[in-house]
Amino acid sequence: KSEKAALFKAILDPKRRRSIICIHSLGGRRRFMATANGAKSPSSMGTKVLFYSILLTLQYGAQPLISKRCIGKDVIVTSSVLTCEIVKVVCALILMARDGTLKGLSKEWTLMGSLTASGLPAAIYALQNSLLQISYRNLDSLTFSILNQTKIFFTAFFTFIILRQKQSIQQIGALCLLIMAAVLLSVGEGSNKGSSASNSDQVLFYGIIPVLAASVLSGLASSLCQWASQVKKHSSYLMTVEMSIVGSLCLLASTLKSPDGEAIKKYGFFHGWTALTLVPVISNALGGILVGLVTSHAGGVRKGFVIVSALLVTALLQFAFEGKPPSSYCLVALPLVMSSISLYQKYPYLDKKKKKV
């Protein structure tokens, strides 16, 4: 009774209302917790993460079809990418103004903190994209797609190294099932495309090694983003703004001597654009914000589940809108993805030391 009285007294005290108080009952493990007014409970946070993940899965899955239908062949790729980054920045700033974090930004923001939290991952992602472009030209699409899926394992590895985030045996098994599903989906996608490389040395040094290096960099960058949001408490919206600005500056620098840069000078920035072109651009920008939210709240590993699930969504949407039935590989991968998601959610890692009373 005295413990309960102390708890309720602490709840009524405004100075201590924001602290979390855990009081063990005489029976042992039962805890009473008092949180701040408006604080998010684990259940509400889990619901939000699920909602963000579903939205991101749908966006990833629908993006290829939306882009194919709405972006004309004459549209300059750099113009659509830069516009997407601008829309992403605007949306993130609006969301920051809505939740009140934009006001205190001038006092809390520092250049060094920004470079550490967002500049390094942005630079890593830029290098990763360059390596992927080199690899894609020297590998057949099947080999490329399969090797590219190793980024899921590297993400789990770096989250353990950087964040000490361990995986249970069941979660490791779930990751293996996810890799199997990703490989099956990659086989289904790549079986319709021919090989583009024949020289073995060229395949190794300009194909296999770059894509594996890109997978390592992808896992590292994703873990750094998760570290910045969860350890350094860097807002996911702020990270979106910073990474978009860094990425845009890198892209602008690349246009000085690129074919896209010459095309923009000759035809104009919005050459080939229509009103429908904005649809995939805005959709892609919102997807970038959702990636930040999922990574900050759920981690980079679960983002891998979203990406693989999105491949199934794409197959189903192609069947619904284009009449193209899912391949047998897709039908086999579907239960594997569902099982892996269920296993990963149901059996999280539990620290045995913390379980002891």
Coordinates of C-alpha atoms in Angstrom, one line a residue, residues 3-299:
E3 CA 4.4 1.7 -2.6
K4 CA 1.1 2.5 -4.4
A5 CA 0.6 5.7 -2.3
A6 CA 4.1 6.8 -3.3
L7 CA 3.3 6.2 -6.9
F8 CA 0.0 8.1 -6.9
K9 CA 1.7 11.0 -5.0
A10 CA 4.4 11.1 -7.7
I11 CA 1.7 11.2 -10.4
L12 CA 0.0 14.2 -8.8
D13 CA 3.3 16.0 -8.5
P14 CA 3.8 18.2 -11.7
K15 CA 7.6 18.2 -11.3
R16 CA 7.7 14.4 -11.4
R17 CA 4.8 13.7 -13.8
R18 CA 7.1 13.2 -16.8
S19 CA 9.3 10.6 -15.2
I20 CA 8.6 6.9 -15.5
I21 CA 8.2 5.2 -12.2
C22 CA 8.4 1.4 -12.0
I23 CA 7.4 -0.1 -8.6
H24 CA 7.7 -3.8 -8.1
S25 CA 4.8 -5.3 -6.2
L26 CA 5.4 -7.8 -3.4
G27 CA 4.5 -10.6 -5.7
G28 CA 7.6 -9.9 -7.8
R29 CA 7.3 -8.9 -11.5
R30 CA 4.2 -6.8 -11.8
R31 CA 5.0 -3.1 -12.4
F32 CA 3.1 0.1 -12.1
M33 CA 4.1 2.7 -14.6
A34 CA 3.2 6.4 -14.7
T35 CA 4.0 8.3 -17.9
A36 CA 3.8 11.9 -18.9
N37 CA 0.5 13.4 -20.2
G38 CA 0.3 12.6 -23.9
A39 CA 3.2 10.2 -23.8
K40 CA 3.0 7.4 -26.4
S41 CA 2.4 3.9 -25.0
P42 CA 4.2 0.9 -26.6
S43 CA 0.9 -0.4 -28.0
S44 CA 0.1 3.0 -29.7
M45 CA 3.6 3.2 -31.0
G46 CA 3.4 -0.4 -32.4
T47 CA 0.1 0.5 -34.1
K48 CA 1.8 3.6 -35.7
V49 CA 4.8 1.5 -36.9
L50 CA 2.4 -1.0 -38.4
F51 CA 0.5 1.8 -40.1
Y52 CA 3.7 3.4 -41.5
S53 CA 4.9 0.0 -42.7
I54 CA 1.7 -0.8 -44.5
L55 CA 1.7 2.6 -46.2
L56 CA 5.3 2.2 -47.2
T57 CA 4.7 -1.3 -48.6
L58 CA 1.8 0.0 -50.7
Q59 CA 3.9 3.0 -51.9
Y60 CA 6.8 0.8 -52.8
G61 CA 4.6 -1.7 -54.5
A62 CA 2.6 0.8 -56.6
Q63 CA 5.5 3.1 -57.5
P64 CA 6.7 1.1 -60.5
L65 CA 3.2 1.0 -62.1
I66 CA 2.6 4.7 -61.3
S67 CA 5.9 5.8 -62.8
K68 CA 5.4 3.7 -65.9
R69 CA 2.0 5.2 -66.6
C70 CA 2.6 8.8 -65.6
I71 CA 6.2 9.6 -66.5
G72 CA 6.8 10.0 -70.2
K73 CA 10.0 8.9 -72.1
D74 CA 11.0 12.5 -72.7
V75 CA 11.1 13.4 -69.0
I76 CA 14.7 14.1 -67.9
V77 CA 15.5 11.7 -65.0
T78 CA 17.5 14.3 -63.0
S79 CA 14.6 16.8 -63.2
S80 CA 12.2 14.3 -61.6
V81 CA 14.6 13.2 -58.9
L82 CA 15.4 16.8 -57.9
T83 CA 11.8 17.8 -57.9
C84 CA 11.1 14.7 -55.7
E85 CA 13.7 15.9 -53.2
I86 CA 12.3 19.4 -53.1
V87 CA 8.8 18.0 -52.5
K88 CA 10.2 15.8 -49.8
V89 CA 11.8 18.8 -48.0
V90 CA 8.6 20.8 -48.2
C91 CA 6.5 18.0 -46.8
A92 CA 8.9 17.3 -44.0
L93 CA 9.0 21.0 -43.0
I94 CA 5.2 21.1 -43.0
L95 CA 5.1 18.0 -40.7
M96 CA 7.8 19.5 -38.4
A97 CA 5.8 22.8 -38.2
R98 CA 2.7 20.7 -37.4
D99 CA 4.3 18.8 -34.5
G100 CA 6.0 21.9 -33.1
T101 CA 9.6 20.8 -33.7
L102 CA 10.3 23.5 -36.3
K103 CA 10.3 26.3 -33.7
G104 CA 13.2 25.1 -31.6
L105 CA 15.2 24.0 -34.6
S106 CA 17.3 27.2 -34.7
K107 CA 18.5 26.6 -31.1
E108 CA 19.1 22.9 -31.3
W109 CA 20.5 22.5 -34.9
T110 CA 24.3 22.4 -35.4
L111 CA 26.3 21.8 -38.5
M112 CA 28.5 19.1 -36.9
G113 CA 25.4 17.3 -35.6
S114 CA 23.8 17.5 -39.0
L115 CA 26.8 16.1 -40.8
T116 CA 27.2 13.3 -38.3
A117 CA 23.5 12.3 -38.3
S118 CA 22.6 12.9 -42.0
G119 CA 25.6 13.9 -44.0
L120 CA 27.5 10.6 -43.5
P121 CA 24.5 8.4 -44.4
A122 CA 23.7 10.6 -47.4
A123 CA 27.3 10.3 -48.7
I124 CA 27.2 6.5 -48.2
Y125 CA 23.9 6.2 -50.1
A126 CA 25.3 8.3 -52.9
L127 CA 28.4 6.0 -53.2
Q128 CA 26.0 3.0 -53.0
N129 CA 23.9 4.2 -55.9
S130 CA 27.0 4.7 -58.0
L131 CA 28.2 1.2 -57.3
L132 CA 24.8 -0.2 -58.1
Q133 CA 24.9 1.6 -61.5
I134 CA 28.3 0.0 -62.3
S135 CA 27.2 -3.4 -61.2
Y136 CA 23.9 -3.3 -63.1
R137 CA 25.7 -2.7 -66.4
N138 CA 28.0 -5.7 -65.9
L139 CA 25.6 -8.4 -64.4
D140 CA 22.6 -10.1 -65.7
S141 CA 19.5 -8.9 -63.9
L142 CA 18.9 -12.2 -62.1
T143 CA 22.4 -12.3 -60.5
F144 CA 22.2 -8.6 -59.7
S145 CA 18.8 -8.9 -58.0
I146 CA 19.8 -12.0 -55.9
L147 CA 23.1 -10.4 -54.7
N148 CA 21.3 -7.1 -53.9
Q149 CA 19.1 -8.9 -51.4
T150 CA 22.1 -9.5 -49.1
K151 CA 21.7 -5.9 -47.8
I152 CA 19.0 -7.3 -45.4
F153 CA 21.7 -9.4 -43.7
F154 CA 24.2 -6.6 -43.7
T155 CA 21.6 -4.3 -42.1
A156 CA 21.0 -6.8 -39.3
F157 CA 24.8 -7.2 -38.9
F158 CA 25.4 -3.4 -38.6
T159 CA 22.5 -2.9 -36.2
F160 CA 24.1 -5.4 -33.9
I161 CA 27.6 -3.8 -34.2
I162 CA 26.4 -0.1 -33.9
L163 CA 23.2 -0.4 -31.8
R164 CA 23.9 -3.8 -30.1
Q165 CA 20.5 -4.9 -31.3
K166 CA 20.5 -8.6 -31.1
Q167 CA 18.2 -11.1 -32.9
S168 CA 16.6 -14.1 -31.4
I169 CA 17.0 -17.5 -33.1
Q170 CA 13.5 -17.3 -34.4
Q171 CA 14.2 -13.8 -35.9
I172 CA 17.3 -15.2 -37.6
G173 CA 15.2 -17.9 -39.1
A174 CA 12.7 -15.3 -40.2
L175 CA 15.5 -13.4 -41.9
C176 CA 16.5 -16.6 -43.7
L177 CA 12.9 -17.1 -44.9
L178 CA 12.9 -13.5 -46.1
I179 CA 16.1 -13.9 -48.1
M180 CA 14.6 -17.1 -49.7
A181 CA 11.5 -15.2 -50.6
A182 CA 13.6 -12.3 -52.0
V183 CA 15.7 -14.8 -54.1
L184 CA 12.5 -16.4 -55.5
L185 CA 11.0 -13.1 -56.4
S186 CA 14.3 -12.1 -58.0
V187 CA 14.5 -15.3 -60.0
G188 CA 10.9 -14.6 -61.3
E189 CA 11.9 -11.1 -62.3
G190 CA 15.2 -11.9 -63.8
S191 CA 14.3 -15.0 -65.7
N192 CA 12.7 -12.9 -68.4
K193 CA 15.8 -10.8 -69.0
G194 CA 19.0 -12.0 -70.7
S195 CA 22.6 -11.8 -69.6
S196 CA 24.6 -8.7 -70.4
A197 CA 28.1 -9.8 -69.4
S198 CA 30.3 -12.6 -70.7
N199 CA 33.8 -11.8 -69.5
S200 CA 34.4 -13.5 -66.1
D201 CA 36.9 -10.9 -64.8
Q202 CA 34.5 -8.1 -65.8
V203 CA 31.7 -9.9 -64.0
L204 CA 33.7 -10.3 -60.9
F205 CA 35.4 -6.9 -60.6
Y206 CA 32.7 -4.7 -62.2
G207 CA 29.6 -6.7 -61.3
I208 CA 29.7 -9.0 -58.2
I209 CA 32.2 -6.9 -56.1
P210 CA 30.4 -3.6 -56.6
V211 CA 26.9 -5.0 -55.8
L212 CA 28.2 -6.7 -52.6
A213 CA 30.0 -3.5 -51.6
A214 CA 26.8 -1.6 -52.2
S215 CA 24.9 -4.0 -50.0
V216 CA 27.4 -3.5 -47.2
L217 CA 27.1 0.3 -47.6
S218 CA 23.3 0.1 -47.6
G219 CA 23.2 -1.9 -44.3
L220 CA 25.7 0.6 -42.8
A221 CA 23.8 3.7 -43.9
S222 CA 20.5 2.3 -42.7
S223 CA 22.0 1.4 -39.3
L224 CA 23.5 4.9 -39.0
C225 CA 20.1 6.5 -39.7
Q226 CA 18.6 4.3 -37.0
W227 CA 21.4 5.2 -34.6
A228 CA 20.9 8.9 -35.3
S229 CA 17.1 8.7 -34.7
Q230 CA 17.1 6.4 -31.7
V231 CA 20.3 7.2 -29.9
K232 CA 21.0 10.8 -30.9
K233 CA 17.2 11.6 -30.9
H234 CA 17.5 13.2 -34.3
S235 CA 14.0 13.7 -35.8
S236 CA 13.2 11.6 -38.8
Y237 CA 11.7 14.6 -40.5
L238 CA 14.9 16.6 -39.9
M239 CA 17.0 13.8 -41.3
T240 CA 14.8 13.7 -44.4
V241 CA 15.4 17.4 -44.9
E242 CA 19.1 17.2 -44.4
M243 CA 19.6 14.1 -46.5
S244 CA 17.5 15.5 -49.3
I245 CA 19.5 18.7 -49.4
V246 CA 22.8 16.8 -49.4
G247 CA 21.6 14.4 -52.1
S248 CA 20.3 17.3 -54.2
L249 CA 23.6 19.1 -54.0
C250 CA 25.5 16.0 -55.1
L251 CA 23.0 15.5 -57.9
L252 CA 23.4 19.1 -59.1
A253 CA 27.2 18.8 -59.0
S254 CA 26.9 15.7 -61.2
T255 CA 24.8 17.5 -63.8
L256 CA 27.7 19.8 -64.7
K257 CA 29.2 17.2 -67.1
S258 CA 26.4 14.6 -67.4
P259 CA 24.0 14.0 -70.4
D260 CA 21.1 15.0 -68.2
G261 CA 22.7 18.4 -67.5
E262 CA 23.2 19.0 -71.2
A263 CA 19.6 18.0 -71.9
I264 CA 18.4 20.5 -69.2
K265 CA 20.4 23.3 -70.7
K266 CA 19.1 22.5 -74.2
Y267 CA 15.4 21.6 -73.6
G268 CA 14.6 23.1 -70.1
F269 CA 14.2 21.6 -66.7
F270 CA 10.6 20.5 -67.1
H271 CA 11.0 19.1 -70.6
G272 CA 8.3 16.4 -71.3
W273 CA 6.4 17.0 -68.1
T274 CA 2.7 16.8 -67.8
A275 CA 0.3 17.2 -64.8
L276 CA 0.4 13.4 -64.3
T277 CA 4.2 13.5 -63.9
L278 CA 3.7 15.1 -60.5
V279 CA 1.8 12.0 -59.2
P280 CA 4.8 9.6 -59.0
V281 CA 7.1 12.4 -57.9
I282 CA 4.8 13.3 -54.9
S283 CA 4.3 9.6 -54.2
N284 CA 8.0 8.9 -54.2
A285 CA 8.6 11.9 -51.9
L286 CA 6.0 10.7 -49.4
G287 CA 7.6 7.3 -49.6
G288 CA 11.0 8.8 -48.6
I289 CA 9.4 10.3 -45.5
L290 CA 7.8 7.0 -44.6
V291 CA 11.2 5.3 -45.0
G292 CA 12.6 7.7 -42.3
L293 CA 9.6 7.0 -40.0
V294 CA 9.9 3.2 -40.3
T295 CA 13.7 3.3 -39.9
S296 CA 13.5 5.5 -36.8
H297 CA 10.7 3.7 -35.1
A298 CA 11.1 0.1 -36.3
G299 CA 14.7 -0.2 -37.5

